[in-house]
mmCIF file with all atom_site columns, C-alpha atoms in Angstrom:
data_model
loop_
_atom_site.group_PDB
_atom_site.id
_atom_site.type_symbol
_atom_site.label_atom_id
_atom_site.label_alt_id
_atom_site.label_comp_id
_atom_site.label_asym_id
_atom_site.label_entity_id
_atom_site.label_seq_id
_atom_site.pdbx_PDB_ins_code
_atom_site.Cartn_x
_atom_site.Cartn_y
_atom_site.Cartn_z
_atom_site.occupancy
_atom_site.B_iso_or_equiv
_atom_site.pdbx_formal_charge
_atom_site.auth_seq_id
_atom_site.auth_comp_id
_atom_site.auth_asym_id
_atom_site.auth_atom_id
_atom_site.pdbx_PDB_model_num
ATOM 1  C CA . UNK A 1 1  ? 57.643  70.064 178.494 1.00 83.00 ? 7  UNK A CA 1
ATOM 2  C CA . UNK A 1 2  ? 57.480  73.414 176.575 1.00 89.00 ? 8  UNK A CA 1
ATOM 3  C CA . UNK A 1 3  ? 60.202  75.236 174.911 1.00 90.00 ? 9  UNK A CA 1
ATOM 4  C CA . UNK A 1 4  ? 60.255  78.039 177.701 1.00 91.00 ? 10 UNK A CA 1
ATOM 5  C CA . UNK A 1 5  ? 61.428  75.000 180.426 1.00 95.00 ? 11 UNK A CA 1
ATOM 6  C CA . UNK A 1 6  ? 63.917  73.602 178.187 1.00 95.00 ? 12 UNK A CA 1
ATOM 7  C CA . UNK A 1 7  ? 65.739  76.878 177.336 1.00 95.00 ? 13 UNK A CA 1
ATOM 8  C CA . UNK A 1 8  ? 65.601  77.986 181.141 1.00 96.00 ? 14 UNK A CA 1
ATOM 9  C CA . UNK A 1 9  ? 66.884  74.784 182.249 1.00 97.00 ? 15 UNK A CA 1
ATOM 10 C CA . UNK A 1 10 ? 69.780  74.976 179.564 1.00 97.00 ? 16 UNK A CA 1
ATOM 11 C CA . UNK A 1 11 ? 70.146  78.427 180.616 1.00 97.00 ? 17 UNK A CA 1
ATOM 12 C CA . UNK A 1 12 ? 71.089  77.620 184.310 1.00 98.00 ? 18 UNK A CA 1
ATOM 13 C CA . UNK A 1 13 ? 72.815  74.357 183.747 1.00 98.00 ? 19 UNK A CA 1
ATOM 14 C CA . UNK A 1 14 ? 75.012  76.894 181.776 1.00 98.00 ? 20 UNK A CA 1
ATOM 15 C CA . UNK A 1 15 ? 75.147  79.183 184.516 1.00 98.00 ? 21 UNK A CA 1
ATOM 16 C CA . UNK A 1 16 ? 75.789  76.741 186.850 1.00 98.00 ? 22 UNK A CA 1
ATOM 17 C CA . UNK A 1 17 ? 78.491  74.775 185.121 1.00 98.00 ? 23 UNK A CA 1
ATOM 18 C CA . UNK A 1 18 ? 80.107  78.274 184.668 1.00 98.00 ? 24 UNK A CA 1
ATOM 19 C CA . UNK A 1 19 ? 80.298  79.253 187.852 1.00 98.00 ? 25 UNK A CA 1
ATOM 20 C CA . UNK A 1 20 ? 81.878  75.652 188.791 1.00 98.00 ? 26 UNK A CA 1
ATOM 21 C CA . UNK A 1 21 ? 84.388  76.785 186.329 1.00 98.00 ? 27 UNK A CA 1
ATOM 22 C CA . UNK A 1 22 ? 84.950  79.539 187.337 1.00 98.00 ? 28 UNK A CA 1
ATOM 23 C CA . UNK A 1 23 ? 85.525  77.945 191.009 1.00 98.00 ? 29 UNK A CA 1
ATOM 24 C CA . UNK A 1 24 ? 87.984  75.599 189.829 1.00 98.00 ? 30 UNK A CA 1
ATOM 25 C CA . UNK A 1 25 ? 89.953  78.469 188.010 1.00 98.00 ? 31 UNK A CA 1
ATOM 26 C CA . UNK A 1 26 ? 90.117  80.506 191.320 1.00 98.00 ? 32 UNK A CA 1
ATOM 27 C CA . UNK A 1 27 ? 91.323  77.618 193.553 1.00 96.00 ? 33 UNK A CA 1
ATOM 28 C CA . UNK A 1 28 ? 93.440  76.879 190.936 1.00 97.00 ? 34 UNK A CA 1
ATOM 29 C CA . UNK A 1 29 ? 95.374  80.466 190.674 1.00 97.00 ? 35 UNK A CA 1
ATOM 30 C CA . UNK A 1 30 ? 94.858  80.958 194.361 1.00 97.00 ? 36 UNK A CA 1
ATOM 31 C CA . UNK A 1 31 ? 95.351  77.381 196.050 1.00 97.00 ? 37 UNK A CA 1
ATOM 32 C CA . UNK A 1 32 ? 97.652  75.461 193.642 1.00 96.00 ? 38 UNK A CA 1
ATOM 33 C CA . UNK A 1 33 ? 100.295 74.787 196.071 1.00 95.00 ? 39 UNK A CA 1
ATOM 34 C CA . UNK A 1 34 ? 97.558  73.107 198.362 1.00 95.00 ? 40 UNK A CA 1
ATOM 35 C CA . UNK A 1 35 ? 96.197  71.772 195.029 1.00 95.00 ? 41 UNK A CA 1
ATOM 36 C CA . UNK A 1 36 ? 99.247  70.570 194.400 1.00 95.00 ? 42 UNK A CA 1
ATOM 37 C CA . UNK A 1 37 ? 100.135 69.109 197.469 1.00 94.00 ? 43 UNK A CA 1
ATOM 38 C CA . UNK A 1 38 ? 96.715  67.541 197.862 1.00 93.00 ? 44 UNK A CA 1
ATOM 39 C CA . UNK A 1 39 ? 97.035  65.341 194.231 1.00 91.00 ? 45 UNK A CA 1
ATOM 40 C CA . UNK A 1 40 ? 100.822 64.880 194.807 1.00 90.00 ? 46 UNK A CA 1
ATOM 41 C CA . UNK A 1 41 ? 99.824  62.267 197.716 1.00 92.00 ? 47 UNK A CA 1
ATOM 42 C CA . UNK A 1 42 ? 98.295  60.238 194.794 1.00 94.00 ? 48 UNK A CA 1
ATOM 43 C CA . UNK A 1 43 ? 100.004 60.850 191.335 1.00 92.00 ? 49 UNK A CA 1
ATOM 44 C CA . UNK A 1 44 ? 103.712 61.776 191.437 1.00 92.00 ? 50 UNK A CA 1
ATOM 45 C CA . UNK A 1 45 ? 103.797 64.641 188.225 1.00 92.00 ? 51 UNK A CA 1
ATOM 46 C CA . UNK A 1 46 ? 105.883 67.186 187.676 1.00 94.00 ? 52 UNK A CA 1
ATOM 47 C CA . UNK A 1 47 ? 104.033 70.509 188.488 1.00 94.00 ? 53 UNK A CA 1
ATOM 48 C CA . UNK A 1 48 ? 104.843 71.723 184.479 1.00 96.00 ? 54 UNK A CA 1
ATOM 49 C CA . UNK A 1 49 ? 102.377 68.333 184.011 1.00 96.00 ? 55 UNK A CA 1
ATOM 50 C CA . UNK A 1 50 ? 99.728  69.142 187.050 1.00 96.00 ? 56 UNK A CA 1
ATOM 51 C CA . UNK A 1 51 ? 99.537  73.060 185.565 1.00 97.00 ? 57 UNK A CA 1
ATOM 52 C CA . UNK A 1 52 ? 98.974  71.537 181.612 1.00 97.00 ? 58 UNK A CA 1
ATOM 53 C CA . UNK A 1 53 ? 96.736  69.079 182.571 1.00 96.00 ? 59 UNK A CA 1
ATOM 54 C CA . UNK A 1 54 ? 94.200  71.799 184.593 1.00 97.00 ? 60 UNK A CA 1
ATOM 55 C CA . UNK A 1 55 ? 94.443  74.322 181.646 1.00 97.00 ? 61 UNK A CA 1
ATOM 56 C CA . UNK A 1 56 ? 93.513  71.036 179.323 1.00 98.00 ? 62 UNK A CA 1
ATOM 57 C CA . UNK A 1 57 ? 90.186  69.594 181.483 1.00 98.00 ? 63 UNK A CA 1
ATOM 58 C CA . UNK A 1 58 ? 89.125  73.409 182.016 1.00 98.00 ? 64 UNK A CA 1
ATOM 59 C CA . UNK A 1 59 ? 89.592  73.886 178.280 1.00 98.00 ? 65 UNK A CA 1
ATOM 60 C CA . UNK A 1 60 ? 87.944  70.921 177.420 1.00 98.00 ? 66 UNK A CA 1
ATOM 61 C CA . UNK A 1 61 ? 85.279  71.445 180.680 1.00 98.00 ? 67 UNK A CA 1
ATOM 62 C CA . UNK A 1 62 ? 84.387  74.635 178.862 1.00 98.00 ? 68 UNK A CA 1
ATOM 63 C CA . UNK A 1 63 ? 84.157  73.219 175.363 1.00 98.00 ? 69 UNK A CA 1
ATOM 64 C CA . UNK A 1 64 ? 81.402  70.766 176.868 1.00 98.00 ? 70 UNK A CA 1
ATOM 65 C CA . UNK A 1 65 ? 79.315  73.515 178.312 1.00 98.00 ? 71 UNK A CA 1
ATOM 66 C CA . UNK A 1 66 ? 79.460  75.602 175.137 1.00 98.00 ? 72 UNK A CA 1
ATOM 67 C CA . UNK A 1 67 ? 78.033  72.519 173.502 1.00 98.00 ? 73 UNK A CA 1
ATOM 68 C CA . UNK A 1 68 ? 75.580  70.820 176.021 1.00 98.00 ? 74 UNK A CA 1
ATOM 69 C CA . UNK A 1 69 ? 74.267  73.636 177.112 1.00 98.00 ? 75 UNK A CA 1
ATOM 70 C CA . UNK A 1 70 ? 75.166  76.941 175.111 1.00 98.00 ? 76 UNK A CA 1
ATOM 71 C CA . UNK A 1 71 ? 74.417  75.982 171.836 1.00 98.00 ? 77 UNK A CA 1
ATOM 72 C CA . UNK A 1 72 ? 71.571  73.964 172.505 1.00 98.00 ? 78 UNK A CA 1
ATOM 73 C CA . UNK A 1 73 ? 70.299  77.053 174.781 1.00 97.00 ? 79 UNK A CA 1
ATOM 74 C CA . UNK A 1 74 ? 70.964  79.427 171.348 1.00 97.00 ? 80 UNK A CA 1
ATOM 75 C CA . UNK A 1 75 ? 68.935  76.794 169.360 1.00 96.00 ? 81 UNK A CA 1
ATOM 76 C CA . UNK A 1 76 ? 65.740  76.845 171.359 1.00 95.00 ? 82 UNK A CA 1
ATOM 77 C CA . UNK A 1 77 ? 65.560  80.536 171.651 1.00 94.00 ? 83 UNK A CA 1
ATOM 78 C CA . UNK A 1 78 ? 65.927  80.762 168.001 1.00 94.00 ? 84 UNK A CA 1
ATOM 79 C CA . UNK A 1 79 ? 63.317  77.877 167.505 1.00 93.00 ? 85 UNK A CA 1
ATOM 80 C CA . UNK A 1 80 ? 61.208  79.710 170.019 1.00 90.00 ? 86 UNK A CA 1
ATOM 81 C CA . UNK A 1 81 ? 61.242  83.211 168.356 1.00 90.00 ? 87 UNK A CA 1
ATOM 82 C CA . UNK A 1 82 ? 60.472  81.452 164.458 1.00 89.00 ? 88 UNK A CA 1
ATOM 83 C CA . UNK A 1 83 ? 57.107  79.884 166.082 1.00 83.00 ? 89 UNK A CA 1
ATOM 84 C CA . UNK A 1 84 ? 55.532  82.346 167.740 1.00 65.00 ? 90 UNK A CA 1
#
């Protein structure tokens, strides 16, 4: 396994993980009272409480892909350039 692979691979597990992201955010704003209405058959939360924790599991959702796969992704390329 070379470099190259691992950085690509980091680079669209990134990608990827963004764009699921970026999925959940736009059902979110756009679907949240069928969001809502969908969990509220299982958990009975106040929507303040469904809304804060979204915002938190995106938040932390985004933290992991800045870490698993963004900074890993910057540490290859840089490890990459240094040898050549």
């Amino acid at each position: 396994m070379t470099l190259r692979f691992l950085s690509d691979f980091l680079l669209w597990c990134a990608v990827l993980n963004y764009a699921v992201l970026l999925a959940w955010f736009v059902a979110f704003r756009f679907a949240h009272a069928w969001m809502r209405r969908l969990h509220g058959r299982w958990f009975h939360i106040s929507e303040e409480r469904f809304d804060g924790i979204h915002y938190a599991c995106m938040a932390v959702y985004k933290v992991g892909i800045l870490l698993f796969n963004v900074v890993p992704y910057i540490a290859l390329r840089v490890l990459a350039s240094h040898t050549g």
